[in-house]
Coordinates of C-alpha atoms in Angstrom, one line a residue:
X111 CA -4.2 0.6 -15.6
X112 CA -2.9 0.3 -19.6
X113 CA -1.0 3.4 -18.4
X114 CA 0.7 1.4 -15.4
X115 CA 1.7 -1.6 -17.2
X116 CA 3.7 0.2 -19.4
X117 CA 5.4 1.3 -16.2
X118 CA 5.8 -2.1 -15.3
X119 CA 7.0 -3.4 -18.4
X120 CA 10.3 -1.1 -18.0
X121 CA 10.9 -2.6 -14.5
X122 CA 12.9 -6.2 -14.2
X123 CA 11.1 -6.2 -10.6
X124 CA 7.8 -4.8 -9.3
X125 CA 6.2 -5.0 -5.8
X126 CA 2.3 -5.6 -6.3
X127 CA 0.4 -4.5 -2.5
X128 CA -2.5 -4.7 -1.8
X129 CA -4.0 -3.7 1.3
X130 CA -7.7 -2.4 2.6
X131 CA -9.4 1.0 4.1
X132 CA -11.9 2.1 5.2
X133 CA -13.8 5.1 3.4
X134 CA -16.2 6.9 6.3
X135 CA -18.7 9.0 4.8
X136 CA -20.9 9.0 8.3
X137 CA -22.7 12.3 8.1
X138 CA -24.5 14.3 10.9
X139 CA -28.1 14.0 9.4
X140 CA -28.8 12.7 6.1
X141 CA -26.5 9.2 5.1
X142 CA -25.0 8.7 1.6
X143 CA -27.5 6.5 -0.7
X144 CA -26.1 3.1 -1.2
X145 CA -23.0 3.8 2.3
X146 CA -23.2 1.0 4.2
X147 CA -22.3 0.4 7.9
X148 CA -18.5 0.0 8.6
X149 CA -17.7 -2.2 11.9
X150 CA -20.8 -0.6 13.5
X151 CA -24.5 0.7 12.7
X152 CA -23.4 4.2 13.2
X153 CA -20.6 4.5 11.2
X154 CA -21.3 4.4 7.0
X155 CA -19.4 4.4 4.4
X156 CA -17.5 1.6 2.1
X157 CA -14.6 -0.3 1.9
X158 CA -11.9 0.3 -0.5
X159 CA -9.2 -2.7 -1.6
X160 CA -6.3 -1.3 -4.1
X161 CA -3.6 -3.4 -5.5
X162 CA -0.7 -0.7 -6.1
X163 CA 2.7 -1.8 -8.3
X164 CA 5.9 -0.5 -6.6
X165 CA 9.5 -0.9 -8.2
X166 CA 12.4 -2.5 -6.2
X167 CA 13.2 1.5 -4.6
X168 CA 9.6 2.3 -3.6
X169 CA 8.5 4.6 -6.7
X170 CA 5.4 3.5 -7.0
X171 CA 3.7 2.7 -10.8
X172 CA 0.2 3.4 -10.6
X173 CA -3.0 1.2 -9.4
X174 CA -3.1 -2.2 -11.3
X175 CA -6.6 -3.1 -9.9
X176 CA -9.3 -2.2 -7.4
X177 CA -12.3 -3.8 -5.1
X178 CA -14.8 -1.6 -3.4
X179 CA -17.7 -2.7 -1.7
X180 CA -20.2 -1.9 1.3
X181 CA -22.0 -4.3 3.9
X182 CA -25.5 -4.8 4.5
X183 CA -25.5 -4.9 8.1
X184 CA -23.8 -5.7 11.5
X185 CA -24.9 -9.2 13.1
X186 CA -25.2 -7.6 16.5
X187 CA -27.6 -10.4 18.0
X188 CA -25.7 -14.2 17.9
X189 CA -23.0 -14.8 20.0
X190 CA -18.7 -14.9 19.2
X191 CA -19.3 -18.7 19.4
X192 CA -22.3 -18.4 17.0
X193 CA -20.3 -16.0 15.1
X194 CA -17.6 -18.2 15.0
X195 CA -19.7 -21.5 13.9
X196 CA -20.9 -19.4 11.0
X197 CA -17.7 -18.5 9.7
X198 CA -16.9 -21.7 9.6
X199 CA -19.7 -23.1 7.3
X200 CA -19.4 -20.2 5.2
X201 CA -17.4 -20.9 1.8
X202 CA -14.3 -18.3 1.0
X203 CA -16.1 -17.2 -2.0
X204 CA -18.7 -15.4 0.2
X205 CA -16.7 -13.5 2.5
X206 CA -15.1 -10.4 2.7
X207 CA -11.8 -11.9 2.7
X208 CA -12.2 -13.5 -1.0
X209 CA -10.6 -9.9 -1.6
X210 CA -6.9 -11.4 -1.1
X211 CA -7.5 -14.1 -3.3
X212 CA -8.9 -11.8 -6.0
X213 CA -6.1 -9.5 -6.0
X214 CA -3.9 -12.3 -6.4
X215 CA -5.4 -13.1 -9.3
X216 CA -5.4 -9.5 -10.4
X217 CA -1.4 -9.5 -9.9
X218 CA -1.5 -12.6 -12.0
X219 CA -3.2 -10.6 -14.9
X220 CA -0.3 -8.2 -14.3
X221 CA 2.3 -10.7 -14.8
X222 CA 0.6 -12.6 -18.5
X223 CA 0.0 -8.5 -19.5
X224 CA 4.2 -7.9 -18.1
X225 CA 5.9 -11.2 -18.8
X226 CA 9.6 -9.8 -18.5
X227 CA 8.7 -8.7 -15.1
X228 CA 9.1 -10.4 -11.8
X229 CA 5.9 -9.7 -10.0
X230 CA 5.9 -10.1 -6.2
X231 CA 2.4 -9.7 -4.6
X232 CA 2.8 -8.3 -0.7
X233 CA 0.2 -8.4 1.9
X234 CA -0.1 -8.1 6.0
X235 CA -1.1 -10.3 7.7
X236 CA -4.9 -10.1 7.5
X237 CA -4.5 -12.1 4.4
X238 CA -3.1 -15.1 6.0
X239 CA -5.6 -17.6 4.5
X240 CA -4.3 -20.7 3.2
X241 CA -7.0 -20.8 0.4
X242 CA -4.3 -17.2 -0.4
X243 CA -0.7 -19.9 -0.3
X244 CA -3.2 -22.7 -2.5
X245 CA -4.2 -20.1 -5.5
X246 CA -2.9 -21.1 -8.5
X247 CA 0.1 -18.3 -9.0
X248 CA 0.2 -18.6 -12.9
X249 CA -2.8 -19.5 -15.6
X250 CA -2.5 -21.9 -18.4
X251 CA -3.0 -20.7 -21.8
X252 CA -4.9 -22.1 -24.8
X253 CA -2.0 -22.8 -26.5
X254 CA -0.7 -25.4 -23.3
X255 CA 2.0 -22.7 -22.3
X256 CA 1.6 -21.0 -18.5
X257 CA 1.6 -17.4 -17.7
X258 CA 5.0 -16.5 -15.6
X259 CA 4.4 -17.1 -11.9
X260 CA 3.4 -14.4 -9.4
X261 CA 5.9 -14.5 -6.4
X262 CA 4.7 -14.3 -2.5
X263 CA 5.0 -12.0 0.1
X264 CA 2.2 -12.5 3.6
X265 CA 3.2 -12.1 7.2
X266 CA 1.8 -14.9 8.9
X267 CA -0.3 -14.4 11.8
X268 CA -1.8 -17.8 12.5
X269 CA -0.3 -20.5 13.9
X270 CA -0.4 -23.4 11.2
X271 CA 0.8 -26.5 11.7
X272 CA 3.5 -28.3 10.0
X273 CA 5.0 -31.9 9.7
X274 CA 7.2 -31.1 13.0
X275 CA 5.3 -28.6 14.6
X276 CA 4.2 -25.4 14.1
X277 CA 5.7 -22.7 11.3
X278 CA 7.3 -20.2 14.5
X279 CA 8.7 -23.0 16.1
X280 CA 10.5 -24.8 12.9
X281 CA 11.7 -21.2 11.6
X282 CA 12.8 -20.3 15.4
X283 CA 15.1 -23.7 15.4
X284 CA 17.3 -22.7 13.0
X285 CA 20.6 -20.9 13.4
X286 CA 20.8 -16.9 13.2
X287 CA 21.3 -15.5 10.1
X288 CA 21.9 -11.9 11.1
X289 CA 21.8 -9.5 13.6
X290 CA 20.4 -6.0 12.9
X291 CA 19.0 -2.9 14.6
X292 CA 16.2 -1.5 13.4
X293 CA 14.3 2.0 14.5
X294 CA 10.5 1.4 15.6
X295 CA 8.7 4.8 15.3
X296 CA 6.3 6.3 17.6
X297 CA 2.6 4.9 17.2
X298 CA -0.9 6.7 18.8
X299 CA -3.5 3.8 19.1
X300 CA -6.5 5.1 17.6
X301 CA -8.6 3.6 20.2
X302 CA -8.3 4.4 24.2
X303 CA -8.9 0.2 24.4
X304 CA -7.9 -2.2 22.2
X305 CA -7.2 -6.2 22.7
X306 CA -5.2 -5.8 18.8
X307 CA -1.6 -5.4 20.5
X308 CA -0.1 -3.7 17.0
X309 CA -3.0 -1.0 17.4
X310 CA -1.6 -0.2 20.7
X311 CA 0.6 2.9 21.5
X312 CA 4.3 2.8 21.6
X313 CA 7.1 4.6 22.4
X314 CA 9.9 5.4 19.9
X315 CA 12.9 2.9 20.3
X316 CA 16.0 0.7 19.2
X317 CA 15.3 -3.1 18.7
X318 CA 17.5 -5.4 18.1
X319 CA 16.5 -8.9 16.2
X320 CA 17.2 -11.6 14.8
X321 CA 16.7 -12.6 11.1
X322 CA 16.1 -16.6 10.5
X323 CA 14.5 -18.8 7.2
X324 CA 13.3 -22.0 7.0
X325 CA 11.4 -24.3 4.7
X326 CA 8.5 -25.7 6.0
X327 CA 5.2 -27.9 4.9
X328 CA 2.5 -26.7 6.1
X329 CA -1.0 -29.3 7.0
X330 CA -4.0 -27.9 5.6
X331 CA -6.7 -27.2 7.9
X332 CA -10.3 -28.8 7.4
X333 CA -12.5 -27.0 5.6
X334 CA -16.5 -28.3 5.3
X335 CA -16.5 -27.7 1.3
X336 CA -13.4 -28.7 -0.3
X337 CA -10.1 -30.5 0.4
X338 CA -7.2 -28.5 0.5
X339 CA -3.6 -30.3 0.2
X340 CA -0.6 -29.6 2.1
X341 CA 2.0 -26.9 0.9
X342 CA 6.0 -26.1 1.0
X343 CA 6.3 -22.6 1.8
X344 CA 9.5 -20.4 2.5
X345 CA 9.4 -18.8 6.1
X346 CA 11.3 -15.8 7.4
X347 CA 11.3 -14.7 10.7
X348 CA 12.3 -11.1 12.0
X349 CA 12.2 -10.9 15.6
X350 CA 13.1 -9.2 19.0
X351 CA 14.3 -12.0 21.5
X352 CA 15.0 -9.5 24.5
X353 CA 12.5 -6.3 24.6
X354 CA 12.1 -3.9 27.2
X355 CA 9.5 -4.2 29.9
X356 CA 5.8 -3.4 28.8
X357 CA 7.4 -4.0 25.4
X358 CA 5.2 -6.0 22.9
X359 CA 8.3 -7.2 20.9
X360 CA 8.8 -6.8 17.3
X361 CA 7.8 -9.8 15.1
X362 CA 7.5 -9.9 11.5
X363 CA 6.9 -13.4 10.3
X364 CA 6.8 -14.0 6.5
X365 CA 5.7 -16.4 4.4
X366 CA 7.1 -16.6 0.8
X367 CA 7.4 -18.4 -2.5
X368 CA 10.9 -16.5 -3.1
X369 CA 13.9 -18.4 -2.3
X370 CA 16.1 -18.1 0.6
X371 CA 19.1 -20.3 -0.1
X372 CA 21.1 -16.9 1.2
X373 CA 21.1 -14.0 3.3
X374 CA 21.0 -12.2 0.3
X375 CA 17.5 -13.3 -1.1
X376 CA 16.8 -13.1 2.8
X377 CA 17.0 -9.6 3.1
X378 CA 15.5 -8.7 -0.3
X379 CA 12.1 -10.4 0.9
X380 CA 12.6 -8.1 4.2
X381 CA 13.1 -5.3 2.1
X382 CA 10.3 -5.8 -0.5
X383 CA 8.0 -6.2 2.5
X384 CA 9.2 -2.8 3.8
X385 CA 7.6 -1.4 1.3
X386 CA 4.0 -2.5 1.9
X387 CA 3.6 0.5 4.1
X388 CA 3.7 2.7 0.6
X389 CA 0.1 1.9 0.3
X390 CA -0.5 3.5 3.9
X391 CA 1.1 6.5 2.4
X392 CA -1.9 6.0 -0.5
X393 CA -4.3 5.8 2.0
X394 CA -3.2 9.0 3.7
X395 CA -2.8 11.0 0.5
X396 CA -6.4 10.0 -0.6
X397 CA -8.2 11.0 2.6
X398 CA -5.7 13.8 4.3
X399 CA -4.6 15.4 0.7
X400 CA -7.2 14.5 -1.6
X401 CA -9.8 14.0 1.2
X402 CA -12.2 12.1 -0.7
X403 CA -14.3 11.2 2.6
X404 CA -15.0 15.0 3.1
X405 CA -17.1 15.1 -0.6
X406 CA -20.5 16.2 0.1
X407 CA -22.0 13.9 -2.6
X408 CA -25.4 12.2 -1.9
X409 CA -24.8 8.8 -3.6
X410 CA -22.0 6.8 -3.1
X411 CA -22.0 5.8 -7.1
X412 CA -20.7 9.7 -7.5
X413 CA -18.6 9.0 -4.5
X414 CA -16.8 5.8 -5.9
X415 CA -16.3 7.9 -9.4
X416 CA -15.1 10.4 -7.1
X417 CA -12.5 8.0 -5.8
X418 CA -11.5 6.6 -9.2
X419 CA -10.2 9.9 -10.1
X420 CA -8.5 10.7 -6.6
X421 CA -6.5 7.6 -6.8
X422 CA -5.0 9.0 -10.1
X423 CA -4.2 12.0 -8.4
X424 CA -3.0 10.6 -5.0
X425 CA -0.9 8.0 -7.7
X426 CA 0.7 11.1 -8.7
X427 CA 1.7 13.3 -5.6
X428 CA 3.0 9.9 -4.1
X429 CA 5.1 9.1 -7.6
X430 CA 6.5 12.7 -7.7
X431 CA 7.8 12.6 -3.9
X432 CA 9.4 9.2 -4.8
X433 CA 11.0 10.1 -7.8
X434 CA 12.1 13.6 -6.8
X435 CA 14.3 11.6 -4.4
X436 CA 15.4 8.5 -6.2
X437 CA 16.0 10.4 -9.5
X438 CA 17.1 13.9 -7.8
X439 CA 19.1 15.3 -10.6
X440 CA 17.3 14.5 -13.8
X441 CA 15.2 17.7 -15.5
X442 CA 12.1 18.7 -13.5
X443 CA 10.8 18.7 -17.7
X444 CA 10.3 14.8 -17.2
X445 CA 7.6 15.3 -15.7
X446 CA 6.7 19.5 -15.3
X447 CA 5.5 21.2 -18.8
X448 CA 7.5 24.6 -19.0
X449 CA 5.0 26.6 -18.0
X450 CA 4.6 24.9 -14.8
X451 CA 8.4 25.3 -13.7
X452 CA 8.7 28.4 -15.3
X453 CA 5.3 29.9 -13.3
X454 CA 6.6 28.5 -9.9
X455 CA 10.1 29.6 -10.1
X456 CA 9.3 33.3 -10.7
X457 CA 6.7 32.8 -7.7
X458 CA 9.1 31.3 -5.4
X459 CA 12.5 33.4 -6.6
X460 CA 10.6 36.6 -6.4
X461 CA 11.3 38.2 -9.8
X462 CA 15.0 36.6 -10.6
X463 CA 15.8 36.0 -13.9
X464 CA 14.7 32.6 -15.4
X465 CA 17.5 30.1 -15.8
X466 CA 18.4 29.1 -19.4
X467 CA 18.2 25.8 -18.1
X468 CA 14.9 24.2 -16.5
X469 CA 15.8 22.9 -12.4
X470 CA 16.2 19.6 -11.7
X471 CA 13.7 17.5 -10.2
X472 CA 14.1 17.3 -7.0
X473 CA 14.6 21.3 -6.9
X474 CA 11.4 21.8 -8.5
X475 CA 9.5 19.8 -6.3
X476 CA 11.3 21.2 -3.3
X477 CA 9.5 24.7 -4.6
X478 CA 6.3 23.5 -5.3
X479 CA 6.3 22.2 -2.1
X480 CA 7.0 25.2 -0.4
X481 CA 3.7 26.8 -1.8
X482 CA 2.4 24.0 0.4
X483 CA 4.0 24.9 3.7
X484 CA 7.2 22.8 3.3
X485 CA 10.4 24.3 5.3
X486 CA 13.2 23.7 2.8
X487 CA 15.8 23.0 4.5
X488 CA 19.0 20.7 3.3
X489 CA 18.3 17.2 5.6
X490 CA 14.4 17.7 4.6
X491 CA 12.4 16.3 2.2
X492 CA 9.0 17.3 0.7
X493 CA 6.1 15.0 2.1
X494 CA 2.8 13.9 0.2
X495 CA 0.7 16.5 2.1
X496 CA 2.7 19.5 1.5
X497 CA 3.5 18.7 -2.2
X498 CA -0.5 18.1 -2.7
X499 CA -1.4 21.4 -1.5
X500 CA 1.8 23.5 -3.9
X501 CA 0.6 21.2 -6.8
X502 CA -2.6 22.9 -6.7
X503 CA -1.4 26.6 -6.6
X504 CA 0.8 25.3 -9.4
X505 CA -2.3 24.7 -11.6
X506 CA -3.3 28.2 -11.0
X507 CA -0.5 29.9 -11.4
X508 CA 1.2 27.7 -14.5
X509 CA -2.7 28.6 -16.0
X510 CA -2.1 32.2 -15.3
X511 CA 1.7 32.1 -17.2
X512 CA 0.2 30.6 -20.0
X513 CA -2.6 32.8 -20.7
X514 CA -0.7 36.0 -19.6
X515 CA 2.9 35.3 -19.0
X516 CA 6.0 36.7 -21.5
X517 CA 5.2 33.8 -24.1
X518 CA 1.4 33.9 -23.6
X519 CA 1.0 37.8 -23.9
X520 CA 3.5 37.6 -27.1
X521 CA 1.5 35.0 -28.9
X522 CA -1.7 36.7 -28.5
X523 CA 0.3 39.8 -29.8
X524 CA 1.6 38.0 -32.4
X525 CA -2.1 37.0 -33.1

C-alpha cells in the first residue's frame, strides 16, 4: 500500500475502483475451516472487496485497501416480504453493503496520504446507496484545515426521486450532447435462468446512443435511524434510444461529483468509468492465472494470506500488460533485471547473439509471453493469462542464467 502511494503521488489523476467477488473454495468432502456459504448452503467460500488505483490510461498502481469477509448463514425460511421488512430495520452499518461506504473512506485516506492527486472513486451500480452520495468526501484535520475531496463516480440503478421527478427523467429532458457508436462485446450468462437482465447473454453488436448531463437534487429516502438531507448530484446518462428486437438496450447512468459544464468533462467521467472493468481483469488474473480458489489449504486464515500475496502478483502481471502497451518503447530494464531479459531472449531467439542493447518493453514482454502460449503476431497483444504463465518459466530460467549462464559461470571462476 506505502508502495502504491508512491505510485500515486507521481500521477495528477488516479481512478480508485472498487468492486466485489466472490472467492469459492466449495470442496467435494471436507470444507475450508472458517469458509462460509456464498448465496447458498452448498457453496463456501468468502467474499473479497479490493479498492485498486488506476491512472487516467488504465495502468493500474497497486491495491490501496482491501475487505474480506464470510457469512454465517443463508435465511432460507422467511419470506421476500419478510426479507424485505428486515432490510429495512437494519442500520447500514450492519450490512454487507457498508463495504461501499468503507472504501470510500479508504479512498479518502488515499487522497490526505496523496494530496497533489485528484482521486476519483468508481463503482457499479451495486453501490447505489445514498448513505454512499451523503459520506463525507474529505476529513477535517486537527489543525481546522480539510483533507482534499475524493471525487465520484456510481452508475445509478435506483430510481430516486428529485424536486421534478425522477433522476432518468430530468437527465433524459435535456438536449443531446453527442452522438456516438460504441462496440458491445459478446456476453455468456453464467446462469441458464436469470431475472438480472445484464447477466443475460448477448450477441456482439453496434449501438448507437446518446450522451446527456444534468444537475439534479435528489430527496432522501426515509430511513428508521437517522435523517438523511437532500443532495445535488451531477448525472450523466449514456443510452441506446432505438435497439434491436430482443435487445435489452444499453444504459449507463452515472452519478458524479465531477463537473459537467462541457462535453469535455462529459466524456472524461465516461471514460474514467470505462475503466472500472480493470478490476474484472484483477478478478480474472487472481482466480484463472494465479488461481487462488484452487489452493488446497484447510483454513481460510492460510487462504486469505494466500490471497494477500496473489494480489501482489496479479497487481503485477496486470501492471506489466498495461505498461508494455502505454509505454512500448522504453527499456524492458525498467522493470526486467538483466538476467531476466537476457535468459528469455536466448530462449526465445534460439542461440542469436545478445544485443548490446537490452529490448524494449513491450518486445520483452511480447517474448515472455510467448513462453505462455501467446501468438505474436503484429495487431496482437499479450493478455494477463498468457504473460502469467511465461513470467513463471522466466523465474526459472533467469534463476538458471544466473547461477550458470556466461556471467554466473565466470564469477564462480573468478571465485
Amino acid at each position: 500500500i506505502a508502495a502504491t502511494h508512491e505510485r500515486i503521488s507521481q500521477c495528477g489523476l488516479v481512478v480508485l475502483v472498487q468492486d466485489t467477488s466472490e472467492m469459492d473454495l466449495t470442496r467435494p468432502q471436507q470444507q475450508v475451516a472458517g469458509a462460509g456459504p456464498m448465496d447458498s448452503n452448498v457453496r463456501f467460500g468468502a467474499f473479497i472487496h479490493p479498492l485498486i488505483a488506476f491512472d487516467s490510461t488504465g495502468i493500474p498502481l497497486g491495491t490501496v485497501w482491501q475487505k474480506t469477509w464470510t457469512r454465517e448463514s443463508i435465511e432460507t425460511t422467511k419470506t421476500p416480504a419478510e426479507k424485505a421488512k428486515e432490510r429495512k430495520n437494519t442500520p447500514i452499518e450492519k450490512k454487507e453493503s457498508v463495504r461501499w461506504i468503507e472504501g470510500l473512506r479508504a479512498a479518502r485516506v488515499v487522497a490526505a496520504a496523496c494530496p497533489n492527486t485528484t482521486c476519483v472513486c468508481v463503482s457499479d451500480s451495486e453501490s447505489d446507496i445514498y448513505e454512499l452520495f451523503s459520506e463525507p468526501r474529505s476529513v477535517k484535520q486537527p489543525n481546522g484545515t480539510s483533507t482534499p475531496e475524493v471525487e465520484l463516480i456510481v452508475r445509478g440503478c435506483q430510481t430516486r426521486s428529485t424536486e421534478t421527478g425522477n433522476w432518468l427523467n430530468d437527465v433524459r429532458s435535456t438536449s443531446c450532447l453527442e452522438f456516438k457508436s460504441v462496440q458491445v462485446s459478446l456476453r455468456k450468462a453464467k446462469i441458464a435462468v436469470t431475472k438480472d437482465k445484464r447477466g443475460q447473454s448477448r450477441d456482439a453488436r453496434t449501438a448507437n446512443v446518446e450522451v446527456r448531463a444534468a444537475t439534479v437534487t435528489l430527496l432522501p429516502p426515509d430511513r428508521f435511524d437517522r435523517q438523511l438531507l437532500p443532495l445535488t448530484v451531477n448525472v450523466v446518462l449514456v443510452e441506446e434510444p432505438n435497439p434491436p428486437e430482443d435487445c435489452e438496450p444499453i444504459q449507463w447512468l452515472l452519478v458524479t461529483t465531477l463537473p459537467i459544464a462541457t462535453l469535455e468533462q462529459v466524456q472524461q467521467i465516461v471514460k474514467y468509468y470505462c475503466l472500472r472493468w480493470q478490476i474484472e481483469i484483477f478478478f480474472r488474473t487472481l482466480k484463472s492465472g494465479c488461481r487462488v480458489e484452487e489452493r488446497l489449504f484447510e483454513r481460510l486464515s492460510r487462504t486469505l494470506n494466500c490471497l494477500a500475496v496473489y494480489s501482489i502478483v496479479a497487481w503485477r502481471v496486470m501492471y506489466l500488460c498495461r505498461l508494455g502497451r502505454e509505454c512500448p518503447d522504453i527499456s524492458c530494464e525498467v522493470v526486467f533485471t538483466e538476467g531476466e531479459w537476457k535468459s528469455v531472449y536466448s530462449v526465445v531467439k534460439r542461440g542469436q547473439p545478445l544485443p548490446e542493447n537490452p529490448p524494449t518493453l513491450n518486445a520483452m514482454i511480447r517474448m515472455v509471453a510467448s513462453l505462455g502460449g501467446f501468438i505474436d503476431r503484429p495487431k496482437n497483444e499479450p493478455g494477463p493469462q498468457t504473460l502469467w504463465i511465461g513470467l513463471q518459466r522466466l523465474n526459472c530460467f533467469s534463476l538458471a542464467w544466473d547461477s550458470f549462464g556466461p556471467e554466473g559461470s565466470e564469477s564462480s571462476a573468478n571465485g
